């Protein structure tokens, strides 16, 4: 079959002004034709415009294999509903897409048409839609090594409703919402059947570090969680859920999962909620001595030991804003010192201490694993290294930790004390000022 050709109207992009292209019928092709183009080694770009969960590795309905075509970037056409022109342009820039390169899109026909129109408005001149489902692709798909730990809202809805979805828990499960403070929002609305954890019960003053192992053991027992219970966590902002995920993995829970996109993903999908609180009525014995995995949380002395290793063998990673990293702000009203741990590498974060935009898609799901790995690699943060993440007190670091886990990184941990505890001791070496990745030492 020959690729049908349709002239695409180019846009005038002068002085930042764009003019909408006239509507055109999209060019279509098959995956076989895409493979033929790839074999010619001519530059092209591929956009997977499906939901990010499918991109990560979750199979679509009636398909055996999930994941994406190697080299594809993920732009879910559904994101267009929340992006203005400027935000869309920024997204295209972050994906390193170029208007003058042949561009192939694959997703459902309606999504492909939406994204095609939006790309035409940005001057993309050669757009081709694959008019087949990914089940017709015969190559090896790329998937995140631990994509099952980052679950779609649709999967959780099916599980709650007893439909036994793929990768279902083997020994029972608990759904837990994790937030700071009393369950104010939880009591108004939460995922059906979910329990509640106030982070004040799992963190302790003065540094907001993990509570004692004895206290953590009781919290876990009261939730009815054993080491072989599958625990699915979510939050209004998933940083707090990731914080508890780190603690549960440290304790020894074998199957800890995070709802991809958190509460936002659940409500955006229109799934039902409830407002009556849930309690676990029967505490259980964990079944193992906590901690089973002490390596997942490290202290100040261990950070100092880590920093003595060659820079290519370790990474102490600051998951903080750039202004925090270079010492312009501490990021918190209760933390006075500014700067960074001397020798720490910048691991990106977001706009402030409560956001993680550098790791998230517009719908709050996890950004493409390749993009996260690439922004770390710029700072010589690599999967073969001994890597610990820190922020102010542990929340942002825990989300980065969990994403690294989903990426299949092995030697990872959270420095529990973070900048708060490190900076409180003036004898601990610190640094500030602008720095480039090549100068980290």
CSV table of N, CA and C in Angstrom, one decimal, residues 26-158:
chain,number,residue,atom,x,y,z
A,26,UNK,N,-6.0,14.3,7.0
A,26,UNK,CA,-4.7,13.8,7.4
A,26,UNK,C,-4.1,12.7,6.5
A,27,UNK,N,-2.8,12.7,6.3
A,27,UNK,CA,-2.2,11.6,5.6
A,27,UNK,C,-2.2,10.4,6.5
A,28,UNK,N,-2.4,9.2,6.0
A,28,UNK,CA,-2.4,8.0,6.8
A,28,UNK,C,-1.4,7.0,6.3
A,29,UNK,N,-1.0,6.1,7.1
A,29,UNK,CA,0.0,5.0,6.8
A,29,UNK,C,-0.3,3.9,7.7
A,30,UNK,N,0.5,2.8,7.5
A,30,UNK,CA,0.5,1.6,8.3
A,30,UNK,C,1.8,1.5,9.1
A,31,UNK,N,1.8,0.7,10.1
A,31,UNK,CA,3.0,0.5,10.9
A,31,UNK,C,4.1,-0.1,10.0
A,32,UNK,N,3.7,-0.9,9.0
A,32,UNK,CA,4.7,-1.5,8.1
A,32,UNK,C,5.4,-0.4,7.3
A,33,UNK,N,4.6,0.6,6.8
A,33,UNK,CA,5.1,1.7,6.1
A,33,UNK,C,6.0,2.6,6.9
A,34,UNK,N,5.7,2.7,8.2
A,34,UNK,CA,6.5,3.5,9.1
A,34,UNK,C,7.9,2.8,9.2
A,35,UNK,N,7.8,1.4,9.4
A,35,UNK,CA,9.1,0.7,9.5
A,35,UNK,C,9.9,0.8,8.2
A,36,UNK,N,9.3,0.9,7.1
A,36,UNK,CA,10.0,1.1,5.8
A,36,UNK,C,10.7,2.4,5.8
A,37,UNK,N,10.0,3.5,6.3
A,37,UNK,CA,10.6,4.8,6.4
A,37,UNK,C,11.8,4.8,7.4
A,38,UNK,N,11.6,4.1,8.5
A,38,UNK,CA,12.7,4.1,9.5
A,38,UNK,C,13.9,3.4,9.0
A,39,UNK,N,13.7,2.3,8.1
A,39,UNK,CA,14.8,1.6,7.6
A,39,UNK,C,15.7,2.4,6.6
A,40,UNK,N,15.1,3.5,6.1
A,40,UNK,CA,15.8,4.4,5.2
A,40,UNK,C,16.8,5.3,6.0
A,41,UNK,N,16.7,5.3,7.3
A,41,UNK,CA,17.5,6.1,8.2
A,41,UNK,C,17.4,7.6,7.9
A,42,UNK,N,16.3,8.0,7.4
A,42,UNK,CA,16.0,9.4,7.2
A,42,UNK,C,15.4,10.0,8.5
A,43,UNK,N,15.7,11.2,8.8
A,43,UNK,CA,15.2,11.8,10.1
A,43,UNK,C,13.7,11.8,10.1
A,44,UNK,N,13.0,11.4,11.1
A,44,UNK,CA,11.6,11.5,11.3
A,44,UNK,C,11.3,11.5,12.8
A,45,UNK,N,10.1,11.8,13.2
A,45,UNK,CA,9.8,11.8,14.6
A,45,UNK,C,8.4,11.1,14.8
A,46,UNK,N,8.3,10.4,15.9
A,46,UNK,CA,7.0,9.6,16.2
A,46,UNK,C,6.4,10.1,17.5
A,47,UNK,N,5.1,10.3,17.4
A,47,UNK,CA,4.4,10.8,18.6
A,47,UNK,C,3.3,9.7,19.0
A,48,UNK,N,3.4,9.2,20.2
A,48,UNK,CA,2.4,8.3,20.8
A,48,UNK,C,1.4,9.2,21.5
A,49,UNK,N,0.2,9.3,20.9
A,49,UNK,CA,-0.8,10.3,21.4
A,49,UNK,C,-1.8,9.6,22.3
A,50,UNK,N,-1.5,8.4,22.8
A,50,UNK,CA,-2.3,7.7,23.7
A,50,UNK,C,-2.1,8.1,25.2
A,51,UNK,N,-3.0,7.6,26.0
A,51,UNK,CA,-2.8,7.8,27.5
A,51,UNK,C,-1.4,7.4,27.9
A,52,UNK,N,-0.8,8.1,28.8
A,52,UNK,CA,0.6,7.8,29.3
A,52,UNK,C,0.7,6.4,29.9
A,53,UNK,N,-0.4,5.9,30.5
A,53,UNK,CA,-0.3,4.5,31.1
A,53,UNK,C,0.0,3.5,30.0
A,54,UNK,N,-0.6,3.6,28.8
A,54,UNK,CA,-0.3,2.7,27.8
A,54,UNK,C,1.1,2.9,27.3
A,55,UNK,N,1.5,4.1,27.2
A,55,UNK,CA,2.9,4.4,26.8
A,55,UNK,C,3.9,3.8,27.7
A,56,UNK,N,3.6,3.8,29.0
A,56,UNK,CA,4.5,3.2,30.0
A,56,UNK,C,4.6,1.7,30.0
A,57,UNK,N,3.5,1.0,29.5
A,57,UNK,CA,3.6,-0.4,29.5
A,57,UNK,C,2.3,-1.1,29.7
A,58,UNK,N,1.3,-0.4,30.2
A,58,UNK,CA,0.0,-1.1,30.4
A,58,UNK,C,-0.6,-1.4,29.1
A,59,UNK,N,-1.1,-2.7,28.9
A,59,UNK,CA,-1.7,-3.1,27.6
A,59,UNK,C,-3.1,-2.4,27.5
A,60,UNK,N,-3.4,-2.0,26.3
A,60,UNK,CA,-4.8,-1.6,26.0
A,60,UNK,C,-5.7,-2.7,26.0
A,61,UNK,N,-7.0,-2.5,26.0
A,61,UNK,CA,-8.0,-3.5,26.0
A,61,UNK,C,-7.8,-4.4,24.8
A,62,UNK,N,-7.9,-5.7,25.1
A,62,UNK,CA,-7.8,-6.8,24.0
A,62,UNK,C,-6.4,-6.9,23.4
A,63,UNK,N,-5.4,-6.2,24.0
A,63,UNK,CA,-4.1,-6.4,23.6
A,63,UNK,C,-3.2,-7.1,24.6
A,64,UNK,N,-2.3,-7.9,24.1
A,64,UNK,CA,-1.4,-8.6,25.0
A,64,UNK,C,-0.2,-7.9,25.5
A,65,UNK,N,0.2,-6.9,24.7
A,65,UNK,CA,1.5,-6.2,25.0
A,65,UNK,C,1.2,-4.7,25.1
A,66,UNK,N,1.9,-4.1,26.1
A,66,UNK,CA,1.8,-2.7,26.2
A,66,UNK,C,3.1,-2.0,26.0
A,67,UNK,N,3.2,-0.7,26.0
A,67,UNK,CA,4.4,0.0,25.8
A,67,UNK,C,4.3,0.9,24.5
A,68,UNK,N,5.5,1.3,24.1
A,68,UNK,CA,5.5,2.2,22.9
A,68,UNK,C,6.6,1.9,22.0
A,69,UNK,N,6.5,2.4,20.8
A,69,UNK,CA,7.5,2.2,19.7
A,69,UNK,C,8.8,3.0,20.2
A,70,UNK,N,9.9,2.3,20.2
A,70,UNK,CA,11.2,2.9,20.6
A,70,UNK,C,11.4,4.2,19.9
A,71,UNK,N,11.7,5.2,20.6
A,71,UNK,CA,12.0,6.5,20.1
A,71,UNK,C,10.8,7.4,20.0
A,72,UNK,N,9.6,6.9,20.3
A,72,UNK,CA,8.4,7.8,20.3
A,72,UNK,C,8.4,8.6,21.5
A,73,UNK,N,7.8,9.8,21.4
A,73,UNK,CA,7.5,10.7,22.5
A,73,UNK,C,6.0,10.6,22.8
A,74,UNK,N,5.7,10.9,24.0
A,74,UNK,CA,4.3,10.8,24.4
A,74,UNK,C,3.7,12.2,24.6
A,75,UNK,N,2.6,12.4,23.8
A,75,UNK,CA,1.8,13.6,23.9
A,75,UNK,C,0.3,13.1,23.9
A,76,UNK,N,-0.3,12.9,25.0
A,76,UNK,CA,-1.7,12.5,25.0
A,76,UNK,C,-2.5,13.6,24.5
A,77,UNK,N,-3.3,13.3,23.4
A,77,UNK,CA,-4.1,14.4,22.8
A,77,UNK,C,-5.1,14.9,23.8
A,78,UNK,N,-5.4,14.2,24.8
A,78,UNK,CA,-6.4,14.7,25.9
A,78,UNK,C,-5.8,15.9,26.6
A,79,UNK,N,-4.5,16.0,26.6
A,79,UNK,CA,-3.9,17.2,27.3
A,79,UNK,C,-4.2,18.5,26.7
A,80,UNK,N,-4.6,18.5,25.4
A,80,UNK,CA,-4.9,19.7,24.7
A,80,UNK,C,-6.0,20.5,25.4
A,81,UNK,N,-6.9,19.8,26.1
A,81,UNK,CA,-8.0,20.5,26.7
A,81,UNK,C,-7.6,21.4,27.8
A,82,UNK,N,-6.4,21.2,28.4
A,82,UNK,CA,-6.0,22.1,29.5
A,82,UNK,C,-4.8,22.9,29.1
A,83,UNK,N,-4.3,22.9,27.9
A,83,UNK,CA,-3.1,23.6,27.5
A,83,UNK,C,-3.5,24.8,26.6
A,84,UNK,N,-3.0,26.0,26.9
A,84,UNK,CA,-3.2,27.1,26.0
A,84,UNK,C,-2.0,27.0,25.0
A,85,UNK,N,-2.0,28.0,24.0
A,85,UNK,CA,-1.0,27.9,23.0
A,85,UNK,C,0.4,28.0,23.5
A,86,UNK,N,0.6,28.8,24.4
A,86,UNK,CA,2.0,29.0,25.0
A,86,UNK,C,2.4,27.7,25.6
A,87,UNK,N,1.6,27.1,26.4
A,87,UNK,CA,1.9,25.9,27.2
A,87,UNK,C,2.1,24.7,26.2
A,88,UNK,N,1.4,24.7,25.1
A,88,UNK,CA,1.5,23.6,24.1
A,88,UNK,C,2.9,23.8,23.4
A,89,UNK,N,3.2,25.0,23.1
A,89,UNK,CA,4.5,25.3,22.4
A,89,UNK,C,5.7,24.9,23.3
A,90,UNK,N,5.5,25.2,24.6
A,90,UNK,CA,6.6,24.8,25.6
A,90,UNK,C,6.7,23.2,25.6
A,91,UNK,N,5.6,22.6,25.6
A,91,UNK,CA,5.6,21.1,25.6
A,91,UNK,C,6.3,20.5,24.4
A,92,UNK,N,6.0,21.1,23.2
A,92,UNK,CA,6.6,20.6,22.0
A,92,UNK,C,8.2,20.9,22.0
A,93,UNK,N,8.5,22.0,22.6
A,93,UNK,CA,10.0,22.3,22.8
A,93,UNK,C,10.6,21.3,23.7
A,94,UNK,N,10.0,21.0,24.8
A,94,UNK,CA,10.5,20.0,25.8
A,94,UNK,C,10.7,18.6,25.2
A,95,UNK,N,9.8,18.3,24.2
A,95,UNK,CA,9.8,17.0,23.6
A,95,UNK,C,10.8,17.0,22.4
A,96,UNK,N,11.5,18.1,22.2
A,96,UNK,CA,12.5,18.2,21.1
A,96,UNK,C,11.9,17.9,19.7
A,97,UNK,N,10.7,18.3,19.5
A,97,UNK,CA,10.0,18.1,18.2
A,97,UNK,C,10.3,19.3,17.3
A,98,UNK,N,10.4,19.0,16.0
A,98,UNK,CA,10.7,20.0,15.0
A,98,UNK,C,9.6,20.0,14.0
A,99,UNK,N,9.1,21.2,13.6
A,99,UNK,CA,8.0,21.3,12.6
A,99,UNK,C,8.4,20.9,11.2
A,100,UNK,N,9.7,20.9,10.9
A,100,UNK,CA,10.0,20.6,9.5
A,100,UNK,C,10.4,19.1,9.3
A,101,UNK,N,10.3,18.3,10.3
A,101,UNK,CA,10.6,16.8,10.2
A,101,UNK,C,9.3,16.0,9.9
A,102,UNK,N,9.3,15.0,9.1
A,102,UNK,CA,8.2,14.1,9.0
A,102,UNK,C,7.8,13.6,10.3
A,103,UNK,N,6.5,13.7,10.6
A,103,UNK,CA,6.0,13.3,12.0
A,103,UNK,C,4.9,12.3,11.8
A,104,UNK,N,5.0,11.2,12.5
A,104,UNK,CA,4.1,10.1,12.5
A,104,UNK,C,3.3,10.1,13.9
A,105,UNK,N,2.0,9.9,13.9
A,105,UNK,CA,1.2,9.8,15.1
A,105,UNK,C,0.5,8.5,15.2
A,106,UNK,N,0.4,7.9,16.3
A,106,UNK,CA,-0.5,6.8,16.5
A,106,UNK,C,-1.3,6.9,17.8
A,107,UNK,N,-2.6,6.7,17.7
A,107,UNK,CA,-3.5,6.6,18.7
A,107,UNK,C,-4.9,6.5,18.1
A,108,UNK,N,-6.0,6.6,18.8
A,108,UNK,CA,-7.3,6.5,18.2
A,108,UNK,C,-7.5,7.6,17.2
A,109,UNK,N,-8.4,7.3,16.2
A,109,UNK,CA,-8.6,8.3,15.1
A,109,UNK,C,-9.0,9.7,15.6
A,110,UNK,N,-9.9,9.8,16.6
A,110,UNK,CA,-10.3,11.1,17.0
A,110,UNK,C,-9.2,11.8,17.7
A,111,UNK,N,-8.4,11.1,18.6
A,111,UNK,CA,-7.3,11.7,19.2
A,111,UNK,C,-6.2,12.2,18.2
A,112,UNK,N,-6.0,11.3,17.2
A,112,UNK,CA,-5.0,11.7,16.2
A,112,UNK,C,-5.4,13.0,15.4
A,113,UNK,N,-6.7,13.1,15.1
A,113,UNK,CA,-7.2,14.3,14.4
A,113,UNK,C,-7.0,15.5,15.3
A,114,UNK,N,-7.3,15.4,16.6
A,114,UNK,CA,-7.2,16.6,17.5
A,114,UNK,C,-5.7,17.0,17.5
A,115,UNK,N,-4.8,16.1,17.7
A,115,UNK,CA,-3.4,16.5,17.8
A,115,UNK,C,-2.9,17.0,16.4
A,116,UNK,N,-3.3,16.3,15.4
A,116,UNK,CA,-2.9,16.8,14.0
A,116,UNK,C,-3.3,18.2,13.8
A,117,UNK,N,-4.5,18.6,14.1
A,117,UNK,CA,-4.9,20.0,14.0
A,117,UNK,C,-4.1,20.9,14.8
A,118,UNK,N,-3.8,20.5,16.0
A,118,UNK,CA,-3.0,21.4,16.9
A,118,UNK,C,-1.6,21.6,16.4
A,119,UNK,N,-1.0,20.5,15.9
A,119,UNK,CA,0.3,20.6,15.3
A,119,UNK,C,0.4,21.4,14.0
A,120,UNK,N,-0.7,21.3,13.2
A,120,UNK,CA,-0.8,22.1,12.0
A,120,UNK,C,-0.8,23.6,12.4
A,121,UNK,N,-1.5,23.9,13.4
A,121,UNK,CA,-1.5,25.3,13.9
A,121,UNK,C,-0.2,25.8,14.3
A,122,UNK,N,0.7,24.9,14.6
A,122,UNK,CA,2.1,25.3,15.0
A,122,UNK,C,3.1,25.1,13.9
A,123,UNK,N,2.6,24.9,12.7
A,123,UNK,CA,3.5,24.9,11.5
A,123,UNK,C,4.1,23.6,11.2
A,124,UNK,N,3.6,22.5,11.7
A,124,UNK,CA,4.1,21.2,11.3
A,124,UNK,C,3.5,20.8,9.9
A,125,UNK,N,4.4,20.5,9.0
A,125,UNK,CA,4.1,20.4,7.6
A,125,UNK,C,3.9,19.0,7.1
A,126,UNK,N,4.5,18.0,7.7
A,126,UNK,CA,4.4,16.7,7.2
A,126,UNK,C,3.9,15.8,8.3
A,127,UNK,N,2.6,15.6,8.4
A,127,UNK,CA,2.0,14.8,9.4
A,127,UNK,C,1.3,13.6,8.9
A,128,UNK,N,1.6,12.4,9.5
A,128,UNK,CA,1.0,11.2,9.0
A,128,UNK,C,0.5,10.4,10.2
A,129,UNK,N,-0.8,10.0,10.1
A,129,UNK,CA,-1.4,9.2,11.1
A,129,UNK,C,-1.4,7.7,10.8
A,130,UNK,N,-1.0,6.9,11.8
A,130,UNK,CA,-1.0,5.5,11.6
A,130,UNK,C,-2.5,5.0,11.9
A,131,UNK,N,-3.1,4.4,10.9
A,131,UNK,CA,-4.5,4.1,11.0
A,131,UNK,C,-4.8,2.7,11.5
A,132,UNK,N,-3.9,2.2,12.4
A,132,UNK,CA,-4.0,0.8,12.9
A,132,UNK,C,-3.9,0.9,14.5
A,133,UNK,N,-4.4,-0.1,15.1
A,133,UNK,CA,-4.1,-0.2,16.6
A,133,UNK,C,-2.7,-0.8,16.7
A,134,UNK,N,-2.1,-0.6,17.9
A,134,UNK,CA,-0.7,-1.0,18.1
A,134,UNK,C,-0.5,-2.5,18.1
A,135,UNK,N,-1.6,-3.2,18.1
A,135,UNK,CA,-1.5,-4.7,18.0
A,135,UNK,C,-1.0,-5.1,16.7
A,136,UNK,N,-1.0,-4.2,15.7
A,136,UNK,CA,-0.5,-4.5,14.3
A,136,UNK,C,1.0,-4.2,14.2
A,137,UNK,N,1.5,-3.6,15.2
A,137,UNK,CA,3.0,-3.3,15.2
A,137,UNK,C,3.7,-4.6,15.5
A,138,UNK,N,4.7,-5.0,14.7
A,138,UNK,CA,5.4,-6.3,14.9
A,138,UNK,C,6.8,-6.2,15.5
A,139,UNK,N,7.2,-5.0,15.8
A,139,UNK,CA,8.5,-4.8,16.5
A,139,UNK,C,8.4,-4.9,18.0
A,140,UNK,N,9.5,-4.8,18.7
A,140,UNK,CA,9.5,-4.9,20.1
A,140,UNK,C,9.1,-3.6,20.7
A,141,UNK,N,8.2,-3.6,21.6
A,141,UNK,CA,7.7,-2.3,22.2
A,141,UNK,C,8.6,-2.0,23.5
A,142,UNK,N,8.8,-0.8,23.8
A,142,UNK,CA,9.5,-0.4,25.0
A,142,UNK,C,8.5,-0.1,26.1
A,143,UNK,N,8.9,-0.6,27.3
A,143,UNK,CA,8.0,-0.4,28.5
A,143,UNK,C,8.9,-0.1,29.7
A,144,UNK,N,8.4,0.6,30.7
A,144,UNK,CA,9.1,0.8,31.9
A,144,UNK,C,9.2,-0.5,32.6
A,145,UNK,N,10.4,-0.8,33.2
A,145,UNK,CA,10.6,-2.1,33.9
A,145,UNK,C,9.6,-2.4,34.9
A,146,UNK,N,9.2,-1.4,35.7
A,146,UNK,CA,8.2,-1.7,36.8
A,146,UNK,C,6.9,-0.9,36.6
A,147,UNK,N,6.4,-0.8,35.4
A,147,UNK,CA,5.2,0.0,35.1
A,147,UNK,C,4.0,-0.5,35.9
A,148,UNK,N,4.0,-1.7,36.3
A,148,UNK,CA,2.9,-2.2,37.1
A,148,UNK,C,2.7,-1.5,38.4
A,149,UNK,N,3.8,-0.9,38.9
A,149,UNK,CA,3.7,-0.2,40.2
A,149,UNK,C,3.1,1.1,40.1
A,150,UNK,N,2.9,1.6,38.9
A,150,UNK,CA,2.3,2.9,38.7
A,150,UNK,C,1.0,2.7,37.9
A,151,UNK,N,-0.2,2.6,38.7
A,151,UNK,CA,-1.4,2.1,38.1
A,151,UNK,C,-2.3,3.1,37.6
A,152,UNK,N,-3.0,2.8,36.5
A,152,UNK,CA,-4.0,3.7,35.9
A,152,UNK,C,-5.3,3.7,36.8
A,153,UNK,N,-6.0,4.8,36.7
A,153,UNK,CA,-7.3,5.0,37.5
A,153,UNK,C,-8.2,3.9,37.0
A,154,UNK,N,-8.2,3.6,35.7
A,154,UNK,CA,-9.1,2.5,35.1
A,154,UNK,C,-8.9,1.2,35.8
A,155,UNK,N,-7.6,0.9,36.0
A,155,UNK,CA,-7.2,-0.4,36.6
A,155,UNK,C,-7.7,-0.4,38.1
A,156,UNK,N,-7.5,0.7,38.8
A,156,UNK,CA,-8.0,0.7,40.2
A,156,UNK,C,-9.5,0.6,40.3
A,157,UNK,N,-10.2,1.2,39.4
A,157,UNK,CA,-11.7,1.1,39.3
A,157,UNK,C,-12.1,-0.3,39.1
A,158,UNK,N,-11.5,-1.0,38.2
A,158,UNK,CA,-11.8,-2.4,37.9
A,158,UNK,C,-11.5,-3.3,39.1
